[in-house]
Coordinates of C-alpha atoms in Angstrom, one line a residue:
X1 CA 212.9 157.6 116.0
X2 CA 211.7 154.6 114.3
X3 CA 213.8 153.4 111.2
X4 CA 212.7 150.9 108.8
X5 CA 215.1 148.9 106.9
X6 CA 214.5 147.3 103.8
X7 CA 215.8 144.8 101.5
X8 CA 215.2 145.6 97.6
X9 CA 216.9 144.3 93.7
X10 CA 220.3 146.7 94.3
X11 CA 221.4 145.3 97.9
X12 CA 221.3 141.8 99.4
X13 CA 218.5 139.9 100.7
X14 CA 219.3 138.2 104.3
X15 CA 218.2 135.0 105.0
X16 CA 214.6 134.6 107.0
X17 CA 212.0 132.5 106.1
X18 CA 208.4 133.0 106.8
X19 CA 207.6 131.4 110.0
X20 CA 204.2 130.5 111.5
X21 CA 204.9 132.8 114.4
X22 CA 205.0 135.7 111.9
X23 CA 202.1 135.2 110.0
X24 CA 200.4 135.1 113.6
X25 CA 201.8 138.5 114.4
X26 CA 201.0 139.9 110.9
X27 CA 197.7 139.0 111.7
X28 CA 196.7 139.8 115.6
X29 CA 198.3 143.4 114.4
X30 CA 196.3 144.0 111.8
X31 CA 193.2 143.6 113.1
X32 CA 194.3 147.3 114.3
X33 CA 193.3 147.8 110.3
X34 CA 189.8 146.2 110.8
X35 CA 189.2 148.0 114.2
X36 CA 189.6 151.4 112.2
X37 CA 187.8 149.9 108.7
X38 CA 184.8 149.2 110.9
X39 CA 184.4 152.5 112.6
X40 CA 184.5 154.4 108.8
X41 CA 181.9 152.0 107.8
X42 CA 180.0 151.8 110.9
X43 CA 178.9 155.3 111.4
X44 CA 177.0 155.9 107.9
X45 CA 174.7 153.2 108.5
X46 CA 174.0 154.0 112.2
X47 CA 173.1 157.8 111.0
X48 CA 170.6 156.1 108.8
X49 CA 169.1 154.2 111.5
X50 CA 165.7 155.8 112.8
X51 CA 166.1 154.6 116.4
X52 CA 169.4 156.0 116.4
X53 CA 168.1 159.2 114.9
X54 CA 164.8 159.6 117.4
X55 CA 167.3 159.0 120.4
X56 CA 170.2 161.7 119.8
X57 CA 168.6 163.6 116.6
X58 CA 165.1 164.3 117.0
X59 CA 165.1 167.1 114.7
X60 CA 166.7 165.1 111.6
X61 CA 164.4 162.3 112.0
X62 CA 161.3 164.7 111.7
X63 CA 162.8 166.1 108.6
X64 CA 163.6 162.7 107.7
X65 CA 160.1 161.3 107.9
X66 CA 158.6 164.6 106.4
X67 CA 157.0 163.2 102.9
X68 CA 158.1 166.5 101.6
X69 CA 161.1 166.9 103.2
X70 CA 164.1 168.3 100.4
X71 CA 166.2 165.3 99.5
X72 CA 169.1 166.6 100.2
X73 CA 169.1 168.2 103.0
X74 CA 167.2 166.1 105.8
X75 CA 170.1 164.6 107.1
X76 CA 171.9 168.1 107.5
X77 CA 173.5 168.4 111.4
X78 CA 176.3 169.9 112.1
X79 CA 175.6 167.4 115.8
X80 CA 175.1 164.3 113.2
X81 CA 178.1 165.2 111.3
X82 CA 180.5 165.1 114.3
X83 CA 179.2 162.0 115.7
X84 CA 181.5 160.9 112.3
X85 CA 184.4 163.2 112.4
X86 CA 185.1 163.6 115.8
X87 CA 186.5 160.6 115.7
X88 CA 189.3 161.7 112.6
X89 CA 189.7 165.1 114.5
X90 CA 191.0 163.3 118.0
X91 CA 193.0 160.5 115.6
X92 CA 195.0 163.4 114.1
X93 CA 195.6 164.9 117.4
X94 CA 196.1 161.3 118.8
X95 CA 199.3 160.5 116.2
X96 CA 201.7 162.7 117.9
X97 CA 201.7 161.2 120.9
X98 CA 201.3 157.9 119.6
X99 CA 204.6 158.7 117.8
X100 CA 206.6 159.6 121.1
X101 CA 205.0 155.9 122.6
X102 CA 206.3 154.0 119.6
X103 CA 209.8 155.4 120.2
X104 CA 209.7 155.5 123.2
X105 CA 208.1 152.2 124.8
X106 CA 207.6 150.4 121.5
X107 CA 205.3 149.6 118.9
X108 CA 203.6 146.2 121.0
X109 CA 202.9 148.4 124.2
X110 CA 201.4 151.1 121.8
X111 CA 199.1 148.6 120.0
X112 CA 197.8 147.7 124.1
X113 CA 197.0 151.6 124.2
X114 CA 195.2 151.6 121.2
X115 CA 192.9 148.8 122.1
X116 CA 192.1 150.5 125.3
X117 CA 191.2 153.5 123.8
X118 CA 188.8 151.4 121.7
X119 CA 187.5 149.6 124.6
X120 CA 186.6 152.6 126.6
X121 CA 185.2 154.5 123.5
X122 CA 182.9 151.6 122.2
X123 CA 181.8 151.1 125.7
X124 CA 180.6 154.7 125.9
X125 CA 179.8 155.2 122.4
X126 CA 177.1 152.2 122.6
X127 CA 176.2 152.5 126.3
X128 CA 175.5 156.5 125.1
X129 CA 172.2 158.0 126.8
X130 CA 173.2 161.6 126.0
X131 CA 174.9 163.0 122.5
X132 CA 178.1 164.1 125.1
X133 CA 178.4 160.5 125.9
X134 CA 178.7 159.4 122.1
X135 CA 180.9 162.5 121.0
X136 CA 182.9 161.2 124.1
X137 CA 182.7 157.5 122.7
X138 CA 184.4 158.7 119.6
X139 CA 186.6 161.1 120.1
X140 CA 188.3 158.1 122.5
X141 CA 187.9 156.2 119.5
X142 CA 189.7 158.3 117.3
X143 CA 192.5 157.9 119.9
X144 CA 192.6 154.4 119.2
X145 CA 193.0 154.8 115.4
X146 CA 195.7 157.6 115.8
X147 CA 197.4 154.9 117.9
X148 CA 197.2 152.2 116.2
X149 CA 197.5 153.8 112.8
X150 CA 200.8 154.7 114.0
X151 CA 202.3 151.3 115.7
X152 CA 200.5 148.8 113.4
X153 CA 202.6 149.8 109.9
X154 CA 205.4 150.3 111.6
X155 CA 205.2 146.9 113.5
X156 CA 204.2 145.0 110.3
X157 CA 207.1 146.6 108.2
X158 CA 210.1 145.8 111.0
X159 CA 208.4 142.1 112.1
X160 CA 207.9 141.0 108.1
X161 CA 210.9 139.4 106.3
X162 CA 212.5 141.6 103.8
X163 CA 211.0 139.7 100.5
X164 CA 207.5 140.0 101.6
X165 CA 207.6 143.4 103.4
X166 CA 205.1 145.3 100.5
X167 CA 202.5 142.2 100.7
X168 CA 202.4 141.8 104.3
X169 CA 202.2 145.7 105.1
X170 CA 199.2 145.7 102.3
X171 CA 197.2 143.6 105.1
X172 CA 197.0 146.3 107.1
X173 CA 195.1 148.2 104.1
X174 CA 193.3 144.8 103.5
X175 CA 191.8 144.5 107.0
X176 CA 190.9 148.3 106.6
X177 CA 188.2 147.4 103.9
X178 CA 187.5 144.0 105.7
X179 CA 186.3 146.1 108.4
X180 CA 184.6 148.6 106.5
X181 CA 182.4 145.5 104.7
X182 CA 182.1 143.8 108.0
X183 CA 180.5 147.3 109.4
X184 CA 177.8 147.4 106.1
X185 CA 176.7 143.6 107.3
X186 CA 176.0 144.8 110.3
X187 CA 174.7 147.9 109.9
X188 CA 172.1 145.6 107.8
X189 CA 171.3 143.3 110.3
X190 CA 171.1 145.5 113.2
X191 CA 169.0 148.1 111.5
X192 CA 165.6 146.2 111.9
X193 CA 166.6 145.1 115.6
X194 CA 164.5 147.6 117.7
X195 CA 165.1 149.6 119.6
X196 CA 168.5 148.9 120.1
X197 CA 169.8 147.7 117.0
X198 CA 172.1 151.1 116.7
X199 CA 173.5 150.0 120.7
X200 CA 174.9 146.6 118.8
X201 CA 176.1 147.6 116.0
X202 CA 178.1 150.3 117.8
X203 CA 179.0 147.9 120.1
X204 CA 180.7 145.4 117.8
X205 CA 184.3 147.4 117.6
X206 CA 184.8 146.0 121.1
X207 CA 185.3 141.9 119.1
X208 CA 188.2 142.9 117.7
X209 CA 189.6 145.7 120.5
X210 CA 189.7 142.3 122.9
X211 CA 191.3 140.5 120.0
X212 CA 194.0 142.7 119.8
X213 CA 194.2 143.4 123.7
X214 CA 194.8 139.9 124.0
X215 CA 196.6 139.3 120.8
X216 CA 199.3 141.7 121.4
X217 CA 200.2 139.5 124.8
X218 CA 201.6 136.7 122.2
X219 CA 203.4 139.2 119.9
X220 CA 206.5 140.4 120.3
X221 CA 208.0 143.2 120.5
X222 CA 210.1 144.3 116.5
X223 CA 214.1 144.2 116.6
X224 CA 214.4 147.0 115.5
X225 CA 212.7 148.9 118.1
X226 CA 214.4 147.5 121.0
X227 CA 217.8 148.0 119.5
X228 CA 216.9 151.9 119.0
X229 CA 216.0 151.7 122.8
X230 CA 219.5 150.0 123.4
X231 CA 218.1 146.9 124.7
X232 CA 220.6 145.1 121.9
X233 CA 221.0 141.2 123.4
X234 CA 217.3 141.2 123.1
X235 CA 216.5 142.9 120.3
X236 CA 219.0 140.3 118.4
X237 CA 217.5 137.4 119.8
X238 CA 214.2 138.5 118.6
X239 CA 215.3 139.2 115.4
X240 CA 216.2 135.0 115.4
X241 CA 213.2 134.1 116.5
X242 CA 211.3 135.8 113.4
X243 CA 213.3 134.9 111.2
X244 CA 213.6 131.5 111.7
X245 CA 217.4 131.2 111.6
X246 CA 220.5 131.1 113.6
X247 CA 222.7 133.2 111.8
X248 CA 221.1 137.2 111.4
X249 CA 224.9 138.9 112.4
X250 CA 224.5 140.6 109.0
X251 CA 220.8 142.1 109.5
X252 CA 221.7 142.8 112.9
X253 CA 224.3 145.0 112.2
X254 CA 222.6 146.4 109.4
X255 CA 219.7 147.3 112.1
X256 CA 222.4 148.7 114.4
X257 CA 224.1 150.6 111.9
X258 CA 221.0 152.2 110.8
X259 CA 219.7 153.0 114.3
X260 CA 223.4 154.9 114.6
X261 CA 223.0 157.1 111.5
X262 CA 219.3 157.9 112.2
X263 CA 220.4 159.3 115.6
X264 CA 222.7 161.6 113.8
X265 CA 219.9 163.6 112.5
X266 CA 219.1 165.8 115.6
X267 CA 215.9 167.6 114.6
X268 CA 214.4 165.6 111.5
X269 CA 211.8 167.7 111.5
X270 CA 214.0 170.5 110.3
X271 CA 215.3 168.0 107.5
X272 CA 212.0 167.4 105.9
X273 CA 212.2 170.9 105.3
X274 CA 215.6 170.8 103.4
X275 CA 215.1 171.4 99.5
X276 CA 216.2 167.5 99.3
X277 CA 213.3 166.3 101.1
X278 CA 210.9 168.7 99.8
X279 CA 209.7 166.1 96.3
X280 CA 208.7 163.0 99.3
X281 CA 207.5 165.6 101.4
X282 CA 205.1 167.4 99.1
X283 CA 203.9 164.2 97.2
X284 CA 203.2 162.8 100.3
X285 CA 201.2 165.5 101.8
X286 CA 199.2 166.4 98.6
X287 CA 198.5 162.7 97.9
X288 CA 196.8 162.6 101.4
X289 CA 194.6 165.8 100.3
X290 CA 194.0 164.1 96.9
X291 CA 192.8 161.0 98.3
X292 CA 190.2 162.5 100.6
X293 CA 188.9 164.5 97.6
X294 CA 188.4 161.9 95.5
X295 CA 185.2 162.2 97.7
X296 CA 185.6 158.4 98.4
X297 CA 185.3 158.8 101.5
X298 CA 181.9 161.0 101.4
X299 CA 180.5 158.1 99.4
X300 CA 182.0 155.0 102.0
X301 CA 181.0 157.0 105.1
X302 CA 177.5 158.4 104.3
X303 CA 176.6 154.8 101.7
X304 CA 173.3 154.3 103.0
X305 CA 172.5 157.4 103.2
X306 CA 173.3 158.5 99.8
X307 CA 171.3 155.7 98.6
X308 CA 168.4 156.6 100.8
X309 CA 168.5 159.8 98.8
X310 CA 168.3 158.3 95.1
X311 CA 165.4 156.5 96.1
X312 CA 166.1 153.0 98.2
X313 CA 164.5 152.1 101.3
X314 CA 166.6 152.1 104.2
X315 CA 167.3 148.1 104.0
X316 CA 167.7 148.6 100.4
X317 CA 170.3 151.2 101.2
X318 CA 172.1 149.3 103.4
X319 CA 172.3 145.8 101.5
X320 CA 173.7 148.3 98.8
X321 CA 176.2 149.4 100.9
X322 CA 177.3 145.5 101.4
X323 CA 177.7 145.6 97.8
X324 CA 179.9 148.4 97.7
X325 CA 182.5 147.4 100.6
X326 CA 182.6 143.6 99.0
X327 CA 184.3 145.3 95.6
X328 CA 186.4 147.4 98.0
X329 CA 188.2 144.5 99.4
X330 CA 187.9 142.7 96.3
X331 CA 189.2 145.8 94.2
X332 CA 191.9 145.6 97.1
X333 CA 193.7 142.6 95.7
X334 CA 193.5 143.9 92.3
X335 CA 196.2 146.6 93.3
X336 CA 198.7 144.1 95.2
X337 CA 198.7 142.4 92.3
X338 CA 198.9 145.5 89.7
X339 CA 201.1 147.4 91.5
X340 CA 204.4 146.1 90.9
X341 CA 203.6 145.1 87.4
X342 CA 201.8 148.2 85.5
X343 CA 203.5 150.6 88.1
X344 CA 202.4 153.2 90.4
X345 CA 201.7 156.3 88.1
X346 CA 199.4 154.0 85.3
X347 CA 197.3 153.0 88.2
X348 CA 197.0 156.6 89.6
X349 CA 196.1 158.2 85.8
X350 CA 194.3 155.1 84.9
X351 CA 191.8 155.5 88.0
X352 CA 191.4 159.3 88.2
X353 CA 189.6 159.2 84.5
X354 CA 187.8 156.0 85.4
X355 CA 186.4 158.0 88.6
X356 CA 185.9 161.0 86.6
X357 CA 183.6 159.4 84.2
X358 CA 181.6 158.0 87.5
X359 CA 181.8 161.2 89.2
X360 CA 180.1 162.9 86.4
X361 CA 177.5 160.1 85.3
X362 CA 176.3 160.3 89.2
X363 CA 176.0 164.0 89.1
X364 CA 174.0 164.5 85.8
X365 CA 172.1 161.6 86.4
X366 CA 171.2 163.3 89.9
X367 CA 170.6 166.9 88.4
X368 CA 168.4 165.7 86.1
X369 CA 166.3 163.4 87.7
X370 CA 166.3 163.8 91.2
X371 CA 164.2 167.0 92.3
X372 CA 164.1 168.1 96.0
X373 CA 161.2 166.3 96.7
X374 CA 160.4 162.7 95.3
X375 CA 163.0 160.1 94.6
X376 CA 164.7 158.7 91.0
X377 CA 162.8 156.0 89.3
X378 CA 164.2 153.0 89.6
X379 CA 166.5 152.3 86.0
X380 CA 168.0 155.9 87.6
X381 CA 168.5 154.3 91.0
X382 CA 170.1 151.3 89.8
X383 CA 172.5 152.9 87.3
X384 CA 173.6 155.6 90.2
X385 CA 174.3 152.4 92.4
X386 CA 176.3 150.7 89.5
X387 CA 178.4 153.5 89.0
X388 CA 179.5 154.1 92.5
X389 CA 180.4 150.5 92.8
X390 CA 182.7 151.2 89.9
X391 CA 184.3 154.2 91.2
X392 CA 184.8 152.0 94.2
X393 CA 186.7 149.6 92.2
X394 CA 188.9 152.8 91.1
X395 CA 189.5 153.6 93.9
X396 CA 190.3 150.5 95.9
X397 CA 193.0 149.4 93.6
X398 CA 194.5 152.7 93.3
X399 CA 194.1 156.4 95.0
X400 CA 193.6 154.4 98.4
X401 CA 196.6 151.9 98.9
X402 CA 199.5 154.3 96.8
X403 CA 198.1 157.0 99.0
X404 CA 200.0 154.9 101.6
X405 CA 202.6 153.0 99.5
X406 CA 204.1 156.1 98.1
X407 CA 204.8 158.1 100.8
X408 CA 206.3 155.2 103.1
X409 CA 208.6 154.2 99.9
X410 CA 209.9 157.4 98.8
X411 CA 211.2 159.7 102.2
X412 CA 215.4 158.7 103.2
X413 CA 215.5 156.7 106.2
X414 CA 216.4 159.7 108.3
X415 CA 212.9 161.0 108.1
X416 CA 211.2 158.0 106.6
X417 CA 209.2 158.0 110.4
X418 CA 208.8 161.7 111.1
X419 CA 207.5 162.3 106.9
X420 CA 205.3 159.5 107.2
X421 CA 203.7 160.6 110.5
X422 CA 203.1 163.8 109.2
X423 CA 201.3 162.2 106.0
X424 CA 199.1 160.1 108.4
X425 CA 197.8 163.4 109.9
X426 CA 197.5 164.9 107.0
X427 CA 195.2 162.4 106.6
X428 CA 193.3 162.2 109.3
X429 CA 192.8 166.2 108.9
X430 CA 191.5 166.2 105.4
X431 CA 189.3 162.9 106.6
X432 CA 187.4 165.1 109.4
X433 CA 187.0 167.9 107.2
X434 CA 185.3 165.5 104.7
X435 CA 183.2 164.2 107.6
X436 CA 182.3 167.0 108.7
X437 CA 181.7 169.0 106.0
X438 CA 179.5 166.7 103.8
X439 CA 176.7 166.7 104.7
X440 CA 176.2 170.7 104.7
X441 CA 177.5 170.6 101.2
X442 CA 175.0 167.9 100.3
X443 CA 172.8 170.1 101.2
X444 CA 173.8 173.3 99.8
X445 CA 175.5 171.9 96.3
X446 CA 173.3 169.3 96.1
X447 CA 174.0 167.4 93.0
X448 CA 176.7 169.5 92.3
X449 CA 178.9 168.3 94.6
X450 CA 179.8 165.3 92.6
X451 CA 180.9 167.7 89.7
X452 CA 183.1 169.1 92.7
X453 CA 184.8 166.4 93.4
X454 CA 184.9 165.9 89.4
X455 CA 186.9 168.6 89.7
X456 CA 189.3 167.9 91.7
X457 CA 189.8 164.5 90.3
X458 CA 190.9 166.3 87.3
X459 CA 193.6 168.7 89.5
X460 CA 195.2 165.3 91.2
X461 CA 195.3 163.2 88.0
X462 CA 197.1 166.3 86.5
X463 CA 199.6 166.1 89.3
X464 CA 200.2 163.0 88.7
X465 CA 200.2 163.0 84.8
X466 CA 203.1 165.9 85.6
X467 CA 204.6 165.9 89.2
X468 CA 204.6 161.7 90.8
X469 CA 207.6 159.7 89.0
X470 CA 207.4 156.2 88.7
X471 CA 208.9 154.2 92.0
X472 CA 208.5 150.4 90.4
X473 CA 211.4 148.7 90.8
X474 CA 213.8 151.3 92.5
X475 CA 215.7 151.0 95.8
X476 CA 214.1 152.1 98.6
X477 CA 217.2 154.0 99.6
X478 CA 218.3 154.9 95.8
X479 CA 215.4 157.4 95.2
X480 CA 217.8 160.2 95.1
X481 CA 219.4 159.3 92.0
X482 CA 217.3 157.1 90.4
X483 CA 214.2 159.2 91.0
X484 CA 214.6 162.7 91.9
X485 CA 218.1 163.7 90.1
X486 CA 216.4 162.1 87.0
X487 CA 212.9 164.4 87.3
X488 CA 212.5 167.1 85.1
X489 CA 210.9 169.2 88.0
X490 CA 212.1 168.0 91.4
X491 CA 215.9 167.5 89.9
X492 CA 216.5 171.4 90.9
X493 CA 215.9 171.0 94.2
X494 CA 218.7 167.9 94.5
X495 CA 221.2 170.5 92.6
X496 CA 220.2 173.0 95.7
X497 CA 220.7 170.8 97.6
X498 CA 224.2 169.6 96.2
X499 CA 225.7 173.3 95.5
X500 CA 224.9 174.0 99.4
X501 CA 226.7 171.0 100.3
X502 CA 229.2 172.2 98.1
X503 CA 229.5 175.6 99.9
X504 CA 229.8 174.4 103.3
X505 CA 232.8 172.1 102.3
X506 CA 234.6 174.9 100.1
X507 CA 234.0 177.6 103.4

């Protein structure tokens, strides 16, 4: 079991600079983030692609090219729709194993894994002469983001020095949208490159798979994992060479004593399920469902497509799709630098009525104006684009990185690993069923599904409003008291919690 220990206002800071070496480790590891930014970004504009579409979806490209084919339904394949989510079905089956590999040979030698997996899925993916080869391509794919999804946090938490754990970990989010922008260029570039401008564009996940392949050979391997695999003379003399000083006794016993009371816990599994754990647990998972609803991803996925639909042409679509993953990573450093200052719960309300006004302005805009033949005029066309590059901005410095923060902030370091790995597959389960789902709904609710995901908007900002307490500024390890004891809903289930400790000692 992986623990992660962390330095915070209440306890004392150990002494590590930020050396070179670091930095280079921070970085080579999170390209894992841009491998898996990439891939979400990459697939919407290959779907859009006509070559891609005549090769492996003959049907959707003669429904496509119909002049009066419904708007909103041309693209619907339930074939077309897995080439995306296959990938986020195999990553959610991919990070339980991944989990056992982290414990259990480390986080470097599960970072190796992941960039195999990539290799061998872009190879067949782009080299695909049969839709069995590209499901293939993907689902081995997905294997490399449920891999590295689940070494590359971990790795960047326990290799960062204490002070600057939340910043560098964010990088990891960072190179997520990177990747996602990076994807829109090319999707734009490769799309009048014919025939095979869908083979390149697939194909260029394999750059950064060989970066990290490679990469990972100069990294090392994080203290704290080899001290939790007993290798101890090592693990210390790692933990100098990161830190940049001679004298880590205290951190290394502070490792140690952590790895000793993690290994306690038999079955942490069972603990999440103890009425104590239940407030991390629950916000964690529902966040994860919340943050897939938003219908972000729906719009990041299937850009080019959407905007194909108002009325752009397909190059039109795409350079709009540029547009929209440049004020993603941009909206990106808007929440590092909010976060810590507005807090976590002004960001979360503040965004889910700025994307509820977007949400709704698309859909009426779309009922009104867009029929099921014939396309928006253009004022219509440009004012949809607008406001879905401000609900990205909404998003991006909100819903999407406290979706992560939260969770890894708020579970005790007993079942900080186990909790977190369950929120990741959350995620990657509610991901595929967005996927895989949208398109058909498209097609079905047509313009009402932006008044669904209104909807639901309205249920998570609620649960926020009510249920998420405010985590600025508390001890990573005092969220008991200082959180929970002090909530007027979750306090009851720290008084269970305390009366059945009380029991067993009085018995």
């Amino acid at each position: 079991m992986a623990v992660v220990i962390s330095s915070n206002g209440n306890s004392k800071a150990f002494d590590a600079k930020m050396t070179v070496y670091v930095f280079i480790c921070v970085i080579i590891a999170a390209v894992g983030g841009l491998i898996f930014g990439y891939d979400i970004g990459i697939s919407g504009g290959v779907t859009a692609m006509d070559d891609f579409l005549k090769e492996f979806f003959p049907s959707v490209y003669e429904r496509k090219k119909h002049a009066h084919e419904n708007n909103y339904c041309k693209y619907d394949n339930q074939f077309l729709q897995l080439f995306t989510s296959s990938l986020y079905l195999a990553a959610l089956v991919a990070s339980f194993f991944a989990s056992a590999t982290c414990s259990k040979l480390g986080r470097r030698p599960t970072m190796q894994l992941a960039s195999i997996f990539f290799l061998i899925g872009v190879g067949l993916a782009a080299g695909a002469v049969n839709i069995y080869m590209l499901i293939i391509g993907r689902i081995l794919l997905g294997f490399g983001v449920g891999f590295g999804n689940q070494a590359v946090p971990l790795f960047l938490s326990e290799i960062a020095p204490a002070r600057l754990r939340g910043g560098l970990n964010i990088v990891f989010q960072l190179m997520v949208t990177i990747g996602i922008l990076i994807a829109n260029i090319v999707n734009y570039f490769t799309s009048s490159i014919h025939p095979y401008g869908w083979r390149i564009a697939l194909g260029g996940a394999g750059v950064p798979a060989l970066i990290l392949l490679f990469g990972s050979l100069l990294i090392c391997e994080t203290p704290t994992s080899l001290i939790e695999r007993n290798k101890t003379k090592e693990g210390k003399e790692t933990l100098k060479k990161i830190r940049g000083v001679e004298d880590v006794d205290e951190e290394y016993e502070s490792i140690v004593h952590a790895c000793d009371f993690a290994r306690q816990v038999k079955d942490p599994y069972t603990k999440l399920m103890k009425p104590a754990s239940r407030p991390p647990f629950v916000i964690g998972m529902l966040l994860q469902f919340f943050q897939q609803f938003t219908g972000i991803n729906a719009i990041m996925f299937y850009a080019p497509v959407l905007f194909q639909t108002v009325g752009f042409g397909n190059d039109a679509a795409l350079l709009s799709a540029v547009i929209t993953g440049t004020i993603n990573v941009l909206s990106t450093f808007v929440g590092i630098f909010l976060v810590d200052k507005t807090g976590r719960r002004f960001l979360l309300l503040q965004s889910s009525v700025h994307m509820l006004v977007c949400q709704l302005v698309i859909g009426i805009i779309l009922a009104k104006d867009l029929d099921v033949t014939g396309t928006l005029g253009r004022p219509q066309a440009l004012v949809v684009v607008i406001f879905v590059c401000v609900y990205v901005m909404g998003f991006a410095w909100s819903w999407g990185p406290l979706g992560w923060l939260i969770p890894s902030e708020t579970f005790p370091v007993e079942t900080r690993t186990e909790g977190f790995a369950l929120a990741v597959s959350c995620n990657m389960f509610f991901t595929f069923v967005i996927a895989q789902a949208f398109l058909s709904m498209l097609c079905g609710m047509k313009s009402g599904i932006f008044f669904f995901f209104s909807g639901w908007i309205v249920v998570m900002g609620l649960f926020a409003l009510f249920f998420v307490p405010e985590t600025k500024g508390v001890a990573i390890d005092d969220m008991r008291d200082s959180v929970w004891k002090l909530h007027w809903y979750w306090k009851r289930f720290m008084l269970e919690e305390d009366e059945h400790d009380v029991e067993k000692r009085t018995d």
